[in-house]
């Protein structure tokens, strides 16, 4: 007889990754009483540090990062897959943000770019890719980026998108040391790092041993709830300069968790 | 200690495996067992049985997700204990409430061949849950896998209790339809 007890026992069939997801969501949120206590403690600590130093806001750094266990599985929305999802392990870095009810949508335009990229300067956009410069751009420009597939990709995100266990993920690559800073003049928290992946030589396809490197800079503004990722194969110093000069404006649109299908985004989503 | 290192300790037959597991997952398993059995003593017994079972299953098994592996063993011991004592009819722990709720999905009357069909039922439940939107999936798993009280789920996930209840109601309705479609109910 199929009874409620058998059904309760059959919950053992729930996939491990779903159990892990639910556990994470549950365990990441402390009960309200503990949370309230923590907020009071943080507020007191902040007031004390602000009184002592102008750099006190570092306490409120709005991004957390960790290197997940290689077996940890992320269920990422992927329209091309029959199930609508792919399950990805081997995540090199996961960056998460504070729970945010409303994020202000933004547009940006570069205030500075390397001179070979001048043709990209212009309109306000929410996504800017330099991919085309490698394949169909100015012939005077292309040689500098001969070996690159994506010199630079700038994209904006909303913190609210990542509520309830979402994250920005670095797939397959290994992240180097992560630096956290606050740029007071831009009113943003900044996180940056280099990431690499090593390939052994493949004589069958005549490919030498090689290591690919990508660099990433993340800007976040916790008050407005937006995030901007500047990443690619250009060197980190150049990307930091681009980031520091990026002009940003709010569009007036408010974005909430429900507005997004995807609650994960990828650092190295590639070109396009 | 990382999960992989704990599993290595089991494979090396080191006594430290149990103490490390207890330290990392003792509270987790204890809560699951307590939510099902409803008494501290029973929960403790289930958790001790869990460590022994994990010890006996490894080597041979190398669980990909240690928390889910241990949680599943704990659930089984707690449900067995509950059934043996027939406590669910008398209303012990969260399991009694969960059983009452789940009776929506199984109006009864149809025989299920044990083992083969139970495994099919487990697989169907797994597929059904995997296809739920993330929010509904999390609430359903917390309620019926981990047996977390409704009030606690609502508080932790930031929903009102009535919202959590109605979310679970809708999901159970969908589960019932799904099980009927699969010929399991």
Tab-separated table of C-alpha atoms in Angstrom:
chain	number	residue	atom	x	y	z
A	1	UNK	CA	0.000	0.000	0.000
A	2	UNK	CA	1.404	3.361	-0.972
A	3	UNK	CA	0.958	5.359	2.160
A	4	UNK	CA	2.326	8.599	3.466
A	5	UNK	CA	5.035	6.732	5.350
A	6	UNK	CA	6.342	5.092	2.152
A	7	UNK	CA	6.275	8.462	0.474
A	8	UNK	CA	8.199	10.057	3.309
A	9	UNK	CA	10.776	7.290	3.058
A	10	UNK	CA	10.906	7.734	-0.730
A	11	UNK	CA	12.170	11.273	-0.176
A	12	UNK	CA	15.534	9.484	0.043
A	13	UNK	CA	15.370	9.635	-3.748
A	14	UNK	CA	15.821	13.405	-3.687
A	15	UNK	CA	19.062	14.149	-5.482
A	16	UNK	CA	22.072	14.978	-3.360
A	17	UNK	CA	22.613	18.306	-5.095
A	18	UNK	CA	19.070	19.362	-4.204
A	19	UNK	CA	19.665	18.448	-0.565
A	20	UNK	CA	22.925	20.400	-0.588
A	21	UNK	CA	21.239	23.409	-2.198
A	22	UNK	CA	18.442	23.426	0.382
A	23	UNK	CA	20.888	22.921	3.252
A	24	UNK	CA	23.013	25.807	2.071
A	25	UNK	CA	20.070	28.101	1.743
A	26	UNK	CA	18.785	27.138	5.162
A	27	UNK	CA	22.112	27.225	6.951
A	28	UNK	CA	23.259	30.465	5.360
A	29	UNK	CA	20.412	32.353	6.998
A	30	UNK	CA	20.562	32.697	10.733
A	31	UNK	CA	17.362	32.907	12.752
A	32	UNK	CA	16.039	36.423	13.151
A	33	UNK	CA	17.017	36.678	16.823
A	34	UNK	CA	20.613	35.756	16.105
A	35	UNK	CA	20.604	37.997	13.058
A	36	UNK	CA	19.309	40.951	15.041
A	37	UNK	CA	21.955	40.381	17.669
A	38	UNK	CA	24.611	40.210	14.998
A	39	UNK	CA	23.395	43.424	13.396
A	40	UNK	CA	23.571	45.258	16.737
A	41	UNK	CA	27.070	43.902	17.333
A	42	UNK	CA	28.175	44.901	13.848
A	43	UNK	CA	26.646	48.346	14.208
A	44	UNK	CA	28.486	48.919	17.474
A	45	UNK	CA	31.740	47.692	16.008
A	46	UNK	CA	31.254	49.862	12.933
A	47	UNK	CA	30.498	52.955	14.979
A	48	UNK	CA	33.618	52.355	17.029
A	49	UNK	CA	35.839	51.857	14.013
A	50	UNK	CA	34.345	54.749	12.075
A	51	UNK	CA	35.117	56.944	15.047
A	52	UNK	CA	38.705	55.789	14.966
A	53	UNK	CA	39.387	55.589	11.272
A	54	UNK	CA	38.023	56.735	7.936
A	55	UNK	CA	38.558	53.257	6.542
A	56	UNK	CA	35.901	51.700	8.739
A	57	UNK	CA	33.592	50.783	5.895
A	58	UNK	CA	35.956	47.930	5.026
A	59	UNK	CA	33.962	46.045	7.651
A	60	UNK	CA	31.018	46.094	5.290
A	61	UNK	CA	32.778	44.731	2.265
A	62	UNK	CA	29.927	43.666	0.047
A	63	UNK	CA	31.404	40.569	-1.594
A	64	UNK	CA	32.343	37.221	-0.106
A	65	UNK	CA	34.452	34.713	-1.946
A	66	UNK	CA	35.435	31.104	-1.420
A	67	UNK	CA	36.960	28.217	-3.329
A	68	UNK	CA	34.325	25.448	-3.409
A	69	UNK	CA	35.157	21.782	-3.005
A	70	UNK	CA	35.854	20.418	-6.528
A	71	UNK	CA	32.954	17.966	-6.121
A	72	UNK	CA	30.486	20.662	-5.123
A	73	UNK	CA	27.827	20.792	-7.834
A	74	UNK	CA	26.088	23.902	-9.106
A	75	UNK	CA	22.838	23.646	-11.014
A	76	UNK	CA	23.092	26.376	-13.588
A	77	UNK	CA	20.248	27.446	-15.866
A	78	UNK	CA	21.178	26.467	-19.407
A	79	UNK	CA	18.558	26.749	-22.107
A	80	UNK	CA	20.387	24.508	-24.567
A	81	UNK	CA	20.261	21.555	-22.200
A	82	UNK	CA	17.151	19.316	-22.439
A	83	UNK	CA	16.478	19.754	-18.724
A	84	UNK	CA	17.082	23.494	-18.908
A	85	UNK	CA	20.021	23.120	-16.537
A	86	UNK	CA	23.577	21.927	-16.464
A	87	UNK	CA	25.268	20.619	-13.385
A	88	UNK	CA	28.751	21.937	-13.026
A	89	UNK	CA	31.507	20.820	-10.684
A	90	UNK	CA	35.069	22.086	-10.489
A	91	UNK	CA	34.220	25.675	-9.677
A	92	UNK	CA	37.405	27.641	-9.030
A	93	UNK	CA	35.838	30.543	-7.166
A	94	UNK	CA	32.360	31.497	-6.001
A	95	UNK	CA	31.554	35.105	-5.160
A	96	UNK	CA	28.375	35.896	-3.238
A	97	UNK	CA	26.651	39.111	-2.213
A	98	UNK	CA	24.401	40.258	0.617
A	99	UNK	CA	20.682	39.523	0.216
A	100	UNK	CA	19.304	42.538	-1.641
A	101	UNK	CA	15.611	43.264	-2.037
A	102	UNK	CA	15.970	45.802	-4.845
A	103	UNK	CA	18.844	46.489	-7.179
A	104	UNK	CA	19.104	49.591	-9.326
A	105	UNK	CA	19.800	48.714	-12.956
A	106	UNK	CA	22.773	50.554	-14.437
A	107	UNK	CA	24.442	51.404	-17.711
A	108	UNK	CA	28.088	52.215	-18.144
A	109	UNK	CA	30.536	53.544	-20.690
A	110	UNK	CA	34.296	53.345	-20.559
A	111	UNK	CA	35.986	56.597	-19.596
A	112	UNK	CA	39.302	55.108	-20.635
A	113	UNK	CA	40.332	52.226	-22.874
A	114	UNK	CA	43.669	51.137	-24.361
A	115	UNK	CA	44.072	53.097	-27.590
A	116	UNK	CA	43.643	50.006	-29.781
A	117	UNK	CA	40.135	49.743	-28.391
A	118	UNK	CA	39.051	53.279	-29.126
A	119	UNK	CA	36.333	52.049	-31.497
A	120	UNK	CA	34.493	50.571	-28.498
A	121	UNK	CA	34.158	53.911	-26.766
A	122	UNK	CA	30.817	55.604	-27.187
A	123	UNK	CA	27.315	54.678	-26.120
A	124	UNK	CA	26.000	53.817	-22.685
A	125	UNK	CA	25.617	50.025	-22.496
A	126	UNK	CA	25.062	47.288	-19.931
A	127	UNK	CA	27.358	44.828	-21.693
A	128	UNK	CA	30.458	45.523	-23.730
A	129	UNK	CA	32.526	42.858	-25.434
A	130	UNK	CA	35.822	43.256	-27.247
A	131	UNK	CA	35.506	39.872	-28.897
A	132	UNK	CA	34.752	41.245	-32.348
A	133	UNK	CA	38.001	43.173	-32.351
A	134	UNK	CA	39.865	39.871	-32.461
A	135	UNK	CA	38.020	38.536	-35.445
A	136	UNK	CA	36.588	41.303	-37.560
A	137	UNK	CA	38.023	44.500	-36.180
A	138	UNK	CA	40.469	47.008	-37.511
A	139	UNK	CA	43.452	45.088	-38.981
A	140	UNK	CA	45.777	47.522	-37.213
A	141	UNK	CA	44.218	46.505	-33.979
A	142	UNK	CA	44.016	42.749	-34.303
A	143	UNK	CA	47.723	41.785	-34.118
A	144	UNK	CA	47.999	43.023	-30.560
A	145	UNK	CA	45.327	40.513	-29.615
A	146	UNK	CA	46.278	37.681	-31.975
A	147	UNK	CA	46.264	35.008	-29.307
A	148	UNK	CA	43.191	36.202	-27.472
A	149	UNK	CA	39.589	35.163	-27.908
A	150	UNK	CA	38.178	37.679	-25.478
A	151	UNK	CA	40.476	40.561	-24.507
A	152	UNK	CA	37.804	42.206	-22.395
A	153	UNK	CA	34.182	41.765	-21.419
A	154	UNK	CA	32.349	44.230	-19.197
A	155	UNK	CA	28.962	43.272	-17.867
A	156	UNK	CA	26.625	44.576	-15.187
A	157	UNK	CA	24.657	42.450	-12.738
A	158	UNK	CA	22.151	43.001	-9.968
A	159	UNK	CA	22.890	41.764	-6.448
A	160	UNK	CA	19.225	40.770	-6.096
A	161	UNK	CA	19.791	38.235	-8.864
A	162	UNK	CA	22.079	36.283	-6.545
A	163	UNK	CA	19.755	36.080	-3.526
A	164	UNK	CA	18.915	32.677	-2.068
A	165	UNK	CA	22.190	30.940	-2.787
A	166	UNK	CA	23.075	32.380	-6.194
A	167	UNK	CA	26.658	33.313	-7.015
A	168	UNK	CA	29.118	34.480	-9.611
A	169	UNK	CA	31.158	31.423	-10.527
A	170	UNK	CA	34.559	30.916	-12.078
A	171	UNK	CA	34.418	27.594	-13.929
A	172	UNK	CA	37.403	25.274	-14.429
A	173	UNK	CA	40.040	27.946	-13.969
A	174	UNK	CA	42.061	28.183	-10.757
A	175	UNK	CA	41.893	31.545	-9.055
A	176	UNK	CA	45.085	33.141	-7.764
A	177	UNK	CA	45.223	35.430	-4.743
A	178	UNK	CA	42.105	37.573	-4.424
A	179	UNK	CA	42.572	41.230	-3.505
A	180	UNK	CA	39.819	43.242	-1.849
A	181	UNK	CA	39.807	47.028	-1.781
A	182	UNK	CA	37.409	49.908	-1.364
A	183	UNK	CA	37.691	52.807	-3.805
A	184	UNK	CA	36.335	55.695	-1.792
A	185	UNK	CA	36.369	58.099	-4.754
A	186	UNK	CA	34.114	55.739	-6.748
A	187	UNK	CA	32.073	54.551	-3.758
A	188	UNK	CA	32.573	50.911	-4.706
A	189	UNK	CA	33.975	47.725	-3.228
A	190	UNK	CA	36.488	46.097	-5.540
A	191	UNK	CA	37.654	42.517	-5.783
A	192	UNK	CA	40.241	41.388	-8.317
A	193	UNK	CA	42.323	38.352	-9.196
A	194	UNK	CA	44.041	36.403	-11.958
A	195	UNK	CA	42.903	32.927	-12.926
A	196	UNK	CA	44.642	30.266	-14.961
A	197	UNK	CA	44.127	26.891	-16.543
A	198	UNK	CA	46.848	24.527	-17.703
A	199	UNK	CA	46.660	22.234	-20.734
A	200	UNK	CA	49.142	19.452	-21.409
A	201	UNK	CA	50.567	19.142	-24.920
A	202	UNK	CA	48.286	17.324	-27.356
A	203	UNK	CA	50.395	15.928	-30.233
A	204	UNK	CA	47.333	14.490	-31.953
A	205	UNK	CA	46.010	17.994	-32.534
A	206	UNK	CA	49.455	19.542	-32.699
A	207	UNK	CA	48.818	21.625	-29.599
A	208	UNK	CA	51.709	22.554	-27.335
A	209	UNK	CA	51.541	22.571	-23.550
A	210	UNK	CA	50.050	25.889	-22.526
A	211	UNK	CA	48.586	27.903	-19.682
A	212	UNK	CA	45.762	30.343	-20.316
A	213	UNK	CA	45.291	33.311	-18.028
A	214	UNK	CA	42.231	35.482	-17.502
A	215	UNK	CA	41.962	38.477	-15.200
A	216	UNK	CA	38.928	39.779	-13.400
A	217	UNK	CA	37.868	42.920	-11.577
A	218	UNK	CA	34.529	43.121	-9.790
A	219	UNK	CA	32.998	46.409	-8.679
A	220	UNK	CA	30.025	46.456	-6.354
A	221	UNK	CA	27.887	49.124	-4.812
A	222	UNK	CA	25.858	47.650	-1.949
A	223	UNK	CA	23.663	50.747	-1.536
A	224	UNK	CA	22.392	50.600	-5.107
A	225	UNK	CA	22.778	46.826	-5.346
A	226	UNK	CA	24.693	46.651	-8.598
A	227	UNK	CA	27.788	44.731	-9.631
A	228	UNK	CA	30.053	45.198	-12.640
A	229	UNK	CA	32.498	42.594	-13.862
A	230	UNK	CA	35.438	43.616	-16.014
A	231	UNK	CA	37.272	40.528	-17.212
A	232	UNK	CA	39.280	39.047	-20.019
A	233	UNK	CA	42.701	38.213	-21.270
A	234	UNK	CA	44.092	41.743	-21.035
A	235	UNK	CA	46.513	42.189	-18.154
A	236	UNK	CA	45.112	42.961	-14.731
A	237	UNK	CA	46.678	46.432	-14.580
A	238	UNK	CA	44.871	47.475	-17.770
A	239	UNK	CA	41.565	46.065	-16.563
A	240	UNK	CA	41.928	47.909	-13.255
A	241	UNK	CA	42.513	51.133	-15.151
A	242	UNK	CA	39.392	50.500	-17.249
A	243	UNK	CA	37.440	49.752	-14.073
A	244	UNK	CA	38.615	52.855	-12.291
A	245	UNK	CA	37.539	55.079	-15.169
A	246	UNK	CA	34.239	53.399	-15.917
A	247	UNK	CA	31.361	55.897	-15.965
A	248	UNK	CA	28.244	54.431	-14.392
A	249	UNK	CA	24.674	55.731	-14.248
A	250	UNK	CA	21.407	54.283	-12.985
A	251	UNK	CA	18.628	53.709	-15.512
A	252	UNK	CA	15.792	54.067	-13.000
A	253	UNK	CA	14.735	50.419	-13.411
A	254	UNK	CA	14.467	48.323	-10.243
A	255	UNK	CA	15.452	44.667	-10.419
A	256	UNK	CA	14.280	42.032	-7.953
A	257	UNK	CA	15.097	38.360	-7.490
A	258	UNK	CA	11.942	37.341	-9.362
A	259	UNK	CA	13.064	39.236	-12.449
A	260	UNK	CA	15.804	36.701	-13.151
A	261	UNK	CA	15.706	33.151	-14.433
A	262	UNK	CA	19.398	32.655	-13.731
A	263	UNK	CA	20.690	32.986	-10.215
A	264	UNK	CA	24.193	32.084	-11.161
A	265	UNK	CA	26.390	34.065	-13.522
A	266	UNK	CA	29.783	33.091	-14.810
A	267	UNK	CA	33.025	35.002	-14.687
A	268	UNK	CA	34.328	33.171	-17.713
A	269	UNK	CA	31.170	32.933	-19.756
A	270	UNK	CA	33.383	33.421	-22.785
A	271	UNK	CA	32.888	35.654	-25.727
A	272	UNK	CA	29.746	36.660	-27.466
B	1	UNK	CA	38.209	19.093	7.926
B	2	UNK	CA	37.217	18.712	4.275
B	3	UNK	CA	34.721	15.961	3.428
B	4	UNK	CA	37.191	14.192	1.143
B	5	UNK	CA	39.697	13.963	4.014
B	6	UNK	CA	37.043	12.530	6.337
B	7	UNK	CA	36.130	9.912	3.723
B	8	UNK	CA	39.831	9.075	3.381
B	9	UNK	CA	39.916	8.410	7.143
B	10	UNK	CA	37.092	5.894	6.733
B	11	UNK	CA	38.961	4.218	3.932
B	12	UNK	CA	42.088	4.067	6.094
B	13	UNK	CA	39.939	2.559	8.887
B	14	UNK	CA	41.054	5.301	11.235
B	15	UNK	CA	39.019	5.826	14.436
B	16	UNK	CA	39.409	9.535	13.864
B	17	UNK	CA	36.863	9.212	11.039
B	18	UNK	CA	34.010	8.938	13.522
B	19	UNK	CA	35.116	11.812	15.729
B	20	UNK	CA	35.642	14.103	12.731
B	21	UNK	CA	32.243	13.122	11.332
B	22	UNK	CA	30.601	13.720	14.667
B	23	UNK	CA	32.239	17.091	14.981
B	24	UNK	CA	31.211	18.231	11.507
B	25	UNK	CA	27.852	16.540	11.019
B	26	UNK	CA	26.729	15.531	14.519
B	27	UNK	CA	24.354	18.456	14.926
B	28	UNK	CA	23.052	18.122	11.362
B	29	UNK	CA	22.182	14.425	11.721
B	30	UNK	CA	20.888	14.883	15.237
B	31	UNK	CA	18.422	17.529	14.082
B	32	UNK	CA	17.135	15.304	11.283
B	33	UNK	CA	16.701	12.389	13.675
B	34	UNK	CA	15.074	14.549	16.336
B	35	UNK	CA	12.643	16.052	13.813
B	36	UNK	CA	11.538	12.530	12.899
B	37	UNK	CA	11.575	10.776	16.277
B	38	UNK	CA	10.731	13.641	18.560
B	39	UNK	CA	12.914	12.600	21.488
B	40	UNK	CA	16.538	13.342	22.282
B	41	UNK	CA	17.270	9.745	23.272
B	42	UNK	CA	15.940	8.294	20.022
B	43	UNK	CA	17.755	10.930	18.014
B	44	UNK	CA	21.020	10.099	19.741
B	45	UNK	CA	20.507	6.405	19.087
B	46	UNK	CA	19.878	7.045	15.380
B	47	UNK	CA	22.960	9.219	15.087
B	48	UNK	CA	25.169	6.596	16.752
B	49	UNK	CA	23.746	4.001	14.360
B	50	UNK	CA	24.512	6.372	11.499
B	51	UNK	CA	28.218	6.526	12.391
B	52	UNK	CA	28.372	2.739	12.621
B	53	UNK	CA	26.607	2.330	9.292
B	54	UNK	CA	28.899	4.867	7.626
B	55	UNK	CA	31.874	2.938	9.045
B	56	UNK	CA	30.506	-0.299	7.572
B	57	UNK	CA	29.685	1.193	4.182
B	58	UNK	CA	33.103	2.769	3.641
B	59	UNK	CA	35.266	1.508	2.022
B	60	UNK	CA	33.277	0.248	-0.894
B	61	UNK	CA	31.368	3.488	-1.019
B	62	UNK	CA	32.929	6.890	-1.556
B	63	UNK	CA	30.053	9.343	-1.093
B	64	UNK	CA	30.168	12.369	-3.354
B	65	UNK	CA	28.303	14.510	-0.822
B	66	UNK	CA	29.011	13.386	2.716
B	67	UNK	CA	26.278	15.472	4.352
B	68	UNK	CA	23.551	14.016	2.133
B	69	UNK	CA	24.971	10.501	2.533
B	70	UNK	CA	24.935	10.708	6.322
B	71	UNK	CA	21.596	12.517	6.407
B	72	UNK	CA	20.036	9.784	4.319
B	73	UNK	CA	21.300	7.060	6.670
B	74	UNK	CA	20.007	8.999	9.660
B	75	UNK	CA	16.590	9.430	8.012
B	76	UNK	CA	16.375	5.689	7.433
B	77	UNK	CA	17.252	4.782	11.011
B	78	UNK	CA	14.863	7.376	12.387
B	79	UNK	CA	12.022	6.287	10.110
B	80	UNK	CA	12.620	2.634	11.016
B	81	UNK	CA	12.556	3.500	14.675
B	82	UNK	CA	9.431	5.541	14.217
B	83	UNK	CA	7.706	2.766	12.351
B	84	UNK	CA	8.806	0.125	14.844
B	85	UNK	CA	7.305	2.117	17.648
B	86	UNK	CA	4.295	3.024	15.559
B	87	UNK	CA	4.764	6.491	16.872
B	88	UNK	CA	3.577	8.258	13.764
B	89	UNK	CA	0.034	7.261	14.627
B	90	UNK	CA	0.381	8.864	18.008
B	91	UNK	CA	1.966	12.021	16.717
B	92	UNK	CA	5.633	12.193	17.623
B	93	UNK	CA	7.985	14.777	16.169
B	94	UNK	CA	7.792	16.630	12.875
B	95	UNK	CA	7.370	13.339	11.005
B	96	UNK	CA	3.827	12.972	12.287
B	97	UNK	CA	2.889	16.345	10.824
B	98	UNK	CA	4.780	15.623	7.617
B	99	UNK	CA	2.956	12.304	7.298
B	100	UNK	CA	-0.384	13.993	7.758
B	101	UNK	CA	0.502	16.513	5.057
B	102	UNK	CA	1.771	13.869	2.651
B	103	UNK	CA	-1.388	11.815	2.959
B	104	UNK	CA	-2.795	14.392	0.443
B	105	UNK	CA	-0.635	12.769	-2.191
B	106	UNK	CA	-1.505	9.151	-1.478
B	107	UNK	CA	-5.213	8.516	-1.107
B	108	UNK	CA	-4.235	4.859	-0.753
B	109	UNK	CA	-5.681	1.596	-1.973
B	110	UNK	CA	-2.983	0.633	-4.415
B	111	UNK	CA	-0.442	-2.051	-3.605
B	112	UNK	CA	3.175	-1.274	-4.095
B	113	UNK	CA	5.546	-4.159	-4.645
B	114	UNK	CA	8.267	-3.559	-2.083
B	115	UNK	CA	11.845	-2.992	-3.148
B	116	UNK	CA	11.438	-2.612	-6.930
B	117	UNK	CA	8.529	-0.237	-6.772
B	118	UNK	CA	9.883	1.557	-3.754
B	119	UNK	CA	13.041	2.240	-5.673
B	120	UNK	CA	10.966	3.444	-8.616
B	121	UNK	CA	9.041	5.679	-6.236
B	122	UNK	CA	12.306	7.117	-4.902
B	123	UNK	CA	13.520	7.798	-8.421
B	124	UNK	CA	10.232	9.445	-9.356
B	125	UNK	CA	10.375	11.655	-6.265
B	126	UNK	CA	13.963	12.582	-7.152
B	127	UNK	CA	12.977	13.533	-10.700
B	128	UNK	CA	9.940	15.474	-9.539
B	129	UNK	CA	11.903	17.488	-6.997
B	130	UNK	CA	14.726	18.182	-9.443
B	131	UNK	CA	12.220	19.763	-11.807
B	132	UNK	CA	10.834	22.219	-9.264
B	133	UNK	CA	11.844	25.891	-9.290
B	134	UNK	CA	14.649	26.527	-6.817
B	135	UNK	CA	12.543	28.200	-4.136
B	136	UNK	CA	9.846	25.516	-4.102
B	137	UNK	CA	12.521	22.807	-4.274
B	138	UNK	CA	14.359	24.172	-1.247
B	139	UNK	CA	11.185	24.438	0.818
B	140	UNK	CA	10.043	20.932	-0.165
B	141	UNK	CA	13.444	19.357	0.580
B	142	UNK	CA	13.712	21.104	3.941
B	143	UNK	CA	10.226	19.992	4.910
B	144	UNK	CA	10.176	16.396	3.699
B	145	UNK	CA	13.812	15.363	3.529
B	146	UNK	CA	15.201	17.215	6.502
B	147	UNK	CA	11.854	17.418	8.351
B	148	UNK	CA	12.402	21.024	9.410
B	149	UNK	CA	9.379	22.579	11.174
B	150	UNK	CA	7.329	24.943	8.991
B	151	UNK	CA	7.924	27.900	11.262
B	152	UNK	CA	11.675	27.469	11.055
B	153	UNK	CA	11.666	27.155	7.259
B	154	UNK	CA	9.594	30.326	7.009
B	155	UNK	CA	11.837	32.231	9.365
B	156	UNK	CA	15.087	31.167	7.725
B	157	UNK	CA	13.950	31.679	4.143
B	158	UNK	CA	12.110	34.899	4.884
B	159	UNK	CA	8.575	33.784	3.963
B	160	UNK	CA	5.414	34.114	5.992
B	161	UNK	CA	4.166	30.789	7.362
B	162	UNK	CA	1.043	30.995	5.224
B	163	UNK	CA	3.183	31.476	2.128
B	164	UNK	CA	5.330	28.451	3.028
B	165	UNK	CA	2.196	26.414	3.681
B	166	UNK	CA	0.573	27.342	0.410
B	167	UNK	CA	3.828	26.720	-1.474
B	168	UNK	CA	3.985	23.225	0.032
B	169	UNK	CA	0.309	22.628	-0.654
B	170	UNK	CA	0.738	23.463	-4.327
B	171	UNK	CA	3.868	21.308	-4.561
B	172	UNK	CA	2.161	18.329	-2.927
B	173	UNK	CA	-0.722	18.696	-5.370
B	174	UNK	CA	1.740	18.643	-8.245
B	175	UNK	CA	3.503	15.635	-6.704
B	176	UNK	CA	0.248	13.746	-6.498
B	177	UNK	CA	-0.500	14.468	-10.161
B	178	UNK	CA	3.048	13.475	-11.081
B	179	UNK	CA	2.849	10.172	-9.187
B	180	UNK	CA	-0.496	9.392	-10.824
B	181	UNK	CA	0.971	10.162	-14.229
B	182	UNK	CA	3.873	7.824	-13.466
B	183	UNK	CA	1.440	5.095	-12.419
B	184	UNK	CA	2.714	5.074	-8.854
B	185	UNK	CA	-0.334	6.358	-7.079
